[in-house]
Amino acid sequence: MRYRMPTVTIDGRPFDAEVGETILDVARRNGIWIPTLCHHAALEPYAACRICVVEIDRGGWWQVVTSCNYPVRRDITVRVESERAQRARRGVMQLLLARCPESPELADLARRMGVEATPYPKVTEAQRNCILCGLCVRVCEERIGSAAISLAGRGADRAVAAPFRLASEDCIGCGACAAVCPVGTIVVRTHEDAGEVEISPFKSRVKLRRCAQCGEILGSELVRRALGARGGPTVVEILAGGDLCPRCRRAKQARELAAAVPAGAGSGTASDRCG
Amino acid sequence: MGTVATKLESAETLAEYRAAARERAARIDRVVRVCCGPGCIPKGAREVYERFVEAAGELADGGVAVEPKLTGCQGLCQRGPIVTVDPGGIFYQGVKADDVPEIWRTTVVGGRVVERLLYEDEQTGVKAQTAAEIPFYRGHHRIALALCGVVDARSVDDYIAAGGYEGLAKVLTAMTPDGVIEELTKSGLRGRGGGGFPTGRKWRSARNAPGEPKYVIANGDEGDPGAFMDRALMEGVPHAVIEGMVIGGYAIGSSDGYIYVRDEYPIAVERLRDAVGQARELGLLGEDILGSGHSFDIRINRGGGAFVCGESTALMASLEGRVGEPRAKYIHTIESGLKGKPSLLNNVETWANVPQIVLKGADWFASFGTEKSKGTKVFSLVGKVTNTGLVEVPMGMTLREIIYGIGGGIPGGKAFKAVQTGGPSGGCIPAECLDEPVDFDRLTELGSMMGSGGMIVMDEDTCMVNVARYFVHFLKDESCGKCTPCREGVAQMLEILTRITKGEGRQGDVEALEGLGTLLEDTALCALGKTAAHPVLSTVRRFRDEYEAHIKEKRCPAKECPGLFRYQIDAEACRACGICLKKCPVEAITGAKKTAHVIDLEKCTNCGTCFEVCPFSAVLKV
């Protein structure tokens, strides 16, 4: 039998799909919006936030599944906008709003889903304004390789924390956790006076590296070391421009170029172009 | 125990070994079985056993050969410690260590009965000499528990002498793997852990699943409140679980087994470890079992203390050394389970049924039970019931037969209100359903479920809102917290239920609970969360009036929720003794000699002290 791509029919529209893709992959590729919170294209699906649930036809009954990790293996019929699927997603959002009433990002997503408010009081708070999606934990482990933070505690007491809830020794201060946090709870703070970068709320602090010339902050000292260990010095040097900030690096390159090119060879001087 | 083990190289050598063990047993004149099951141990059964061992040692030259056996659960926990003496099957209950000399003199040596230790029917006063005469044991049929309470729980020789490993020998010498699966399919056995999935079909999928190696796992992470079926099995007949697993390994083509035991069951862990060691020594585990070419070994893993680890994917994560949290099962563990390999997970009780089924045949097994639920089921009967204990009965027996026939009804002349089955995922079944047969499908239709077999009986003094609150509280503590609906939704349900039981319920609370129930069922990640609302939904369905009474009238009909009922002194019954007056911490009671006392409701804090101290039951809850 010839191989035929499975068809994923979403709200009545058929789409081709590859075996092994998720329902969310197919939907996104075809411009269908399904809200997500704990999903990130660079990370393994986790399916913990449950905000991406849709209905699928199980032959006589409809099952609510998470679209971010439901694998396409054969033809599937999916309902994204059905009443039940919407009610389920909104119900989950209401629970999250009760937990994190202060996050503007979450409120924005809620509004986009048609949820204006939550009927629930705030009853769980092991960590301020955190939806426990686990993206920070997973990016730190899967991508950065540090595993500086992890999910500690159980149930309502669950929280993201470094071991013993102390500042982590494994944190390299890269800020990837802050970059993926969908509700703006994790923040990178620079403490210029101490010359340190802090990943809040984990209290981890790492020495800052500064531009050798102008003293501008380049980022965490340990990130450079980690990158060096991973990619080799050449890649690092190219990407980071040695010990210089981007502006000083450009100026240095301009000076070197000006020195290398004989005067009058071009239509102007290097300094004309680069300023 | 027994002789120095030699590796049994074939089914014939096993048969010879069995014959030798039986010959040794035949030379014993008296067997004293001391129940050291989950109910009897806390009541001092081990000391009773040790006294018998001492006595047997002293009497070694006395001419009568006596063998005290330390057995698993014999069933009637309410009356433990239980001691039975053979021949004759004399059944003693409530035995204390100090009773041992008398039993020894009178029964073991003298062959007569110690009347005062016999079971006495509370209503009729009739004494029973053997288990068969006791109503609790009528209707029992032991398959999974066949040898529990009979053989010495620590002795492989005892197990073999009683027919143990005969099923395995039959499988390895006379059956193909497909034949085993067919037999199991034909038997109609369904998973005893709660799901009720047809075991034969599961084994078939495991056999067909591509990938090597395959794993065989026993789920011994029993954690439902009030349940101790699996504990009794693992402690009482560890070899039955092992034998079942070796057969399972042969059927699906696996040589790696794991038993995941709840760590709060230290005796079960010890018994299983010892039993695995014994089986290895005899070659019943290891390479080339009984010369068949089938190799299989078992590792014991102690659980990490989380209820959710009884869920298959969380259990496997825990086995791998990771945090015991569930993951999506869109790809089944049969295909990709432990370490990403095909994994066959069955509950301990399911495994214990297997040797009996292959030995006695599918038709025999299927002759018990109902159309779609074959065989028997082990239940732990607890709560407000006269005879608590471990029960194994054919599927389809009615709740009334179990609770009233076997359990002896509700103590203290109280009325039956409901029975909770299926643990925290189950529900409460009311009195009007007492004549319903107990099987997988019927219990589900009634809004509860079979679950692993916990049965908690409740009487009229039990508040159903409070029952729901208890289970939701349990689940809130046990939720792993990975998925939003379970972590947040169960906490919200608890908030609402707590409010209601405090008399602060609001209009719309019941509807909010129902809404959360649907949300959890639809969106939670694993079965713990999906079914977390069942205790709430089933009590709302059956006892909505109790919820309404709490919310609208601020009244607890069962008079259990503090503050939602009042204490009042019955002037007729009050003897004016003054005890309540003296004990009342807020001086809310007034009265004088020969004058009935009165509670000042303005001052009363509903602490219940007067109710507890009144010697004449004159303080009433109204």
XYZ file of C-alpha atoms in Angstrom, chain B residues 70-384:
315
model
C 2.856 -17.563 61.068
C 0.212 -16.937 58.444
C -1.117 -14.047 56.439
C -4.553 -12.584 56.970
C -7.257 -15.083 57.907
C -10.035 -12.567 57.352
C -11.970 -11.606 60.454
C -9.794 -8.684 61.555
C -12.445 -7.388 63.957
C -11.914 -10.397 66.239
C -8.160 -10.720 65.917
C -5.695 -12.022 66.787
C -7.018 -15.213 65.297
C -5.539 -18.631 65.940
C -6.743 -21.818 64.279
C -5.714 -25.277 65.374
C -5.712 -28.301 63.105
C -6.909 -30.976 62.987
C -10.417 -29.826 63.589
C -10.005 -26.265 62.419
C -10.708 -24.946 65.932
C -11.130 -21.194 65.512
C -10.009 -18.940 68.368
C -10.474 -15.193 68.324
C -9.206 -12.318 70.409
C -6.269 -14.432 71.520
C -3.751 -12.819 73.846
C -0.239 -14.030 74.519
C -1.357 -15.089 77.995
C -3.991 -17.380 76.454
C -1.317 -19.460 74.772
C -0.582 -21.836 77.706
C -4.275 -22.676 78.018
C -4.716 -23.269 74.286
C -1.597 -25.392 74.401
C -2.704 -27.530 77.329
C -6.327 -27.856 76.366
C -6.385 -27.962 72.588
C -2.933 -28.711 71.230
C -2.120 -31.384 73.781
C -5.531 -32.213 75.187
C -7.562 -32.124 71.996
C -10.370 -30.200 73.720
C -11.791 -26.734 73.066
C -11.211 -23.534 75.064
C -14.791 -22.305 75.130
C -14.086 -18.745 76.178
C -11.958 -18.032 73.115
C -14.532 -19.197 70.597
C -16.424 -16.792 68.387
C -19.745 -15.862 69.907
C -22.535 -14.400 67.828
C -23.426 -11.020 69.323
C -27.139 -11.413 68.718
C -27.795 -15.086 69.326
C -24.987 -15.844 71.736
C -24.310 -19.056 69.838
C -20.692 -20.107 69.823
C -18.874 -21.286 66.722
C -16.138 -23.870 66.860
C -14.839 -23.535 63.296
C -14.639 -20.763 60.722
C -17.291 -22.453 58.622
C -19.863 -21.895 61.369
C -19.232 -18.137 61.508
C -21.529 -15.985 59.345
C -18.573 -13.801 58.323
C -17.054 -16.675 56.367
C -20.243 -17.717 54.573
C -20.144 -16.877 50.903
C -16.391 -16.440 50.868
C -14.583 -18.015 47.993
C -10.852 -17.655 48.031
C -8.948 -17.657 44.743
C -6.389 -14.871 45.011
C -6.252 -15.490 48.746
C -6.451 -19.271 48.315
C -3.333 -19.961 50.355
C -3.314 -16.772 52.424
C -3.851 -17.622 56.055
C -3.234 -21.287 55.296
C 0.465 -21.539 54.555
C 3.262 -20.087 56.617
C 3.777 -16.704 54.961
C 7.562 -17.062 55.121
C 7.915 -20.585 53.848
C 8.371 -21.514 50.225
C 8.180 -25.196 51.190
C 4.763 -24.622 52.684
C 3.629 -22.838 49.550
C 4.921 -25.620 47.333
C 3.405 -28.325 49.522
C 0.041 -26.603 49.185
C 0.279 -26.749 45.393
C 2.273 -23.614 44.814
C 4.277 -23.301 41.577
C 2.238 -26.140 40.117
C 0.610 -23.608 37.801
C 4.002 -22.393 36.693
C 5.188 -25.961 36.044
C 2.092 -26.587 33.955
C 2.652 -23.417 31.932
C 6.318 -24.146 31.292
C 5.835 -27.789 30.333
C 2.454 -27.932 28.640
C 1.442 -24.497 27.425
C 2.624 -22.103 24.745
C 2.798 -18.375 25.497
C -0.183 -17.873 23.211
C -1.990 -20.673 24.996
C -1.476 -18.931 28.341
C -2.851 -15.683 26.963
C -5.833 -17.469 25.432
C -6.592 -19.168 28.726
C -6.429 -15.873 30.536
C -8.610 -14.174 27.942
C -11.138 -16.974 28.207
C -11.173 -16.709 31.981
C -12.515 -13.165 31.717
C -10.097 -11.899 34.375
C -10.117 -8.116 34.580
C -7.526 -5.884 36.243
C -7.992 -5.891 40.000
C -6.245 -2.579 40.597
C -9.312 -0.597 39.723
C -9.367 -0.107 35.990
C -10.947 -3.471 35.247
C -9.238 -3.765 31.875
C -9.382 -7.315 30.444
C -6.100 -8.895 31.518
C -5.846 -11.281 28.572
C -6.147 -8.420 26.106
C -3.487 -6.471 27.948
C -1.129 -9.459 27.844
C -1.843 -9.941 24.129
C -0.928 -6.298 23.408
C 2.219 -6.672 25.480
C 3.205 -9.811 23.586
C 2.598 -8.115 20.225
C 4.259 -4.821 21.133
C 7.517 -4.350 19.241
C 10.664 -3.660 21.256
C 13.079 -5.433 23.550
C 13.445 -5.961 26.408
C 9.930 -6.115 27.779
C 9.111 -5.549 31.409
C 6.671 -7.197 33.781
C 5.645 -5.078 36.744
C 3.487 -5.683 39.797
C 1.774 -2.666 41.272
C 1.906 -2.998 45.036
C 1.548 0.706 45.779
C -1.807 0.313 47.457
C -2.787 3.641 48.950
C -6.568 4.008 49.141
C -7.737 4.926 52.632
C -9.030 1.797 54.346
C -7.674 -0.632 51.766
C -5.337 -3.485 52.666
C -6.090 -6.212 50.116
C -2.737 -6.006 48.365
C -0.887 -5.684 51.627
C -2.517 -8.881 52.877
C -1.578 -10.672 49.666
C 2.036 -9.514 49.601
C 2.504 -10.333 53.268
C 0.512 -13.545 53.286
C 1.281 -15.228 49.967
C 4.222 -13.416 48.370
C 4.964 -16.471 46.244
C 1.556 -16.274 44.536
C 2.472 -12.837 43.211
C 5.894 -14.065 42.107
C 4.463 -17.171 40.444
C 1.944 -15.069 38.549
C 4.665 -12.767 37.320
C 6.931 -15.571 36.092
C 3.949 -16.882 34.118
C 3.310 -13.375 32.769
C 6.935 -13.076 31.702
C 6.713 -16.384 29.840
C 3.495 -15.315 28.103
C 4.698 -11.963 26.808
C 8.379 -12.809 26.309
C 9.967 -10.929 29.170
C 12.676 -11.869 31.604
C 12.668 -8.731 33.719
C 10.206 -8.232 36.545
C 9.722 -5.476 39.064
C 7.540 -5.343 42.125
C 6.787 -1.793 43.175
C 5.813 -1.993 46.847
C 4.543 0.772 48.989
C 7.348 1.560 51.421
C 4.859 2.018 54.257
C 4.401 -1.765 54.065
C 7.700 -2.889 55.621
C 6.474 -6.418 56.292
C 5.403 -6.799 52.664
C 8.797 -5.561 51.502
C 10.559 -8.038 53.776
C 8.333 -10.984 52.777
C 8.698 -10.268 49.083
C 12.453 -9.914 49.363
C 12.723 -13.182 51.262
C 10.381 -14.906 48.841
C 12.339 -13.715 45.814
C 15.490 -15.024 47.505
C 13.872 -18.417 48.149
C 12.568 -18.655 44.601
C 16.006 -17.845 43.229
C 17.634 -20.506 45.396
C 15.198 -23.099 44.112
C 15.634 -21.940 40.542
C 12.036 -20.772 40.303
C 13.488 -17.399 39.403
C 16.631 -16.914 37.371
C 18.036 -18.617 34.308
C 16.308 -21.523 32.611
C 13.462 -21.973 35.086
C 12.624 -25.693 35.599
C 14.722 -26.478 32.535
C 12.237 -24.731 30.253
C 14.597 -22.194 28.756
C 12.471 -19.386 30.192
C 14.496 -16.993 32.310
C 12.947 -14.461 34.614
C 14.041 -12.481 37.621
C 12.384 -9.946 39.876
C 13.633 -6.840 41.584
C 11.809 -5.282 44.512
C 11.441 -1.518 44.469
C 10.208 0.379 47.460
C 7.818 3.195 46.662
C 8.555 6.807 47.370
C 5.593 7.529 49.587
C 3.287 9.172 47.087
C -0.250 7.989 46.404
C 0.081 9.062 42.773
C 2.839 6.460 42.267
C 0.078 3.871 42.001
C -0.704 5.464 38.630
C 1.057 3.500 35.912
C 3.163 6.227 34.309
C 4.098 7.786 37.650
C 5.006 4.333 38.966
C 7.299 3.751 36.008
C 8.896 7.191 36.374
C 9.510 6.365 40.024
C 10.986 2.965 39.062
C 13.373 4.788 36.752
C 14.529 6.900 39.668
C 12.734 10.031 38.570
C 10.082 11.998 40.434
C 6.875 9.987 40.522
C 4.750 12.165 38.299
C 2.402 10.944 35.596
C 2.729 11.713 31.927
C 0.265 11.546 29.060
C -0.796 8.042 28.071
C -1.593 8.820 24.449
C 1.001 6.155 23.776
C 0.225 3.318 26.178
C 2.758 1.890 28.594
C 2.148 -1.467 26.938
C 4.008 0.001 23.927
C 6.301 2.438 25.679
C 6.478 2.165 29.427
C 9.427 1.581 31.698
C 12.561 2.976 30.049
C 10.500 3.486 26.890
C 10.022 -0.271 26.442
C 6.853 -2.384 26.307
C 5.729 -2.872 29.897
C 3.045 -5.086 31.352
C 1.768 -3.659 34.609
C -0.783 -5.530 36.687
C -1.997 -5.114 40.196
C -0.775 -7.523 42.888
C -4.207 -9.152 43.177
C -4.394 -9.700 39.423
C -1.037 -11.468 39.538
C -2.146 -13.628 42.460
C -5.132 -14.861 40.451
C -2.993 -16.035 37.542
C -1.499 -19.268 38.986
C -4.964 -20.451 40.026
C -6.435 -19.729 36.596
C -3.779 -21.606 34.649
C -3.877 -24.474 37.101
C -7.627 -24.937 37.356
C -8.602 -23.584 33.980
C -10.413 -20.622 32.531
C -13.812 -22.320 32.697
C -13.472 -22.958 36.394
C -12.572 -19.309 37.019
C -15.324 -18.031 34.754
C -17.868 -20.130 36.615
C -17.668 -17.514 39.388
C -18.958 -14.015 38.956
C -21.249 -12.193 36.584
C -21.410 -12.045 32.811
C -18.779 -9.365 32.406
C -16.979 -9.593 35.737
C -15.635 -13.080 36.249
C -14.088 -14.675 39.289
C -13.881 -13.259 42.760
C -12.782 -9.966 44.264
C -10.990 -9.249 47.485
C -12.490 -6.443 49.540
C -11.369 -4.826 52.735
C -14.555 -4.272 54.645
C -14.110 -1.425 57.112
C -15.942 1.430 58.775
C -19.249 1.253 60.635
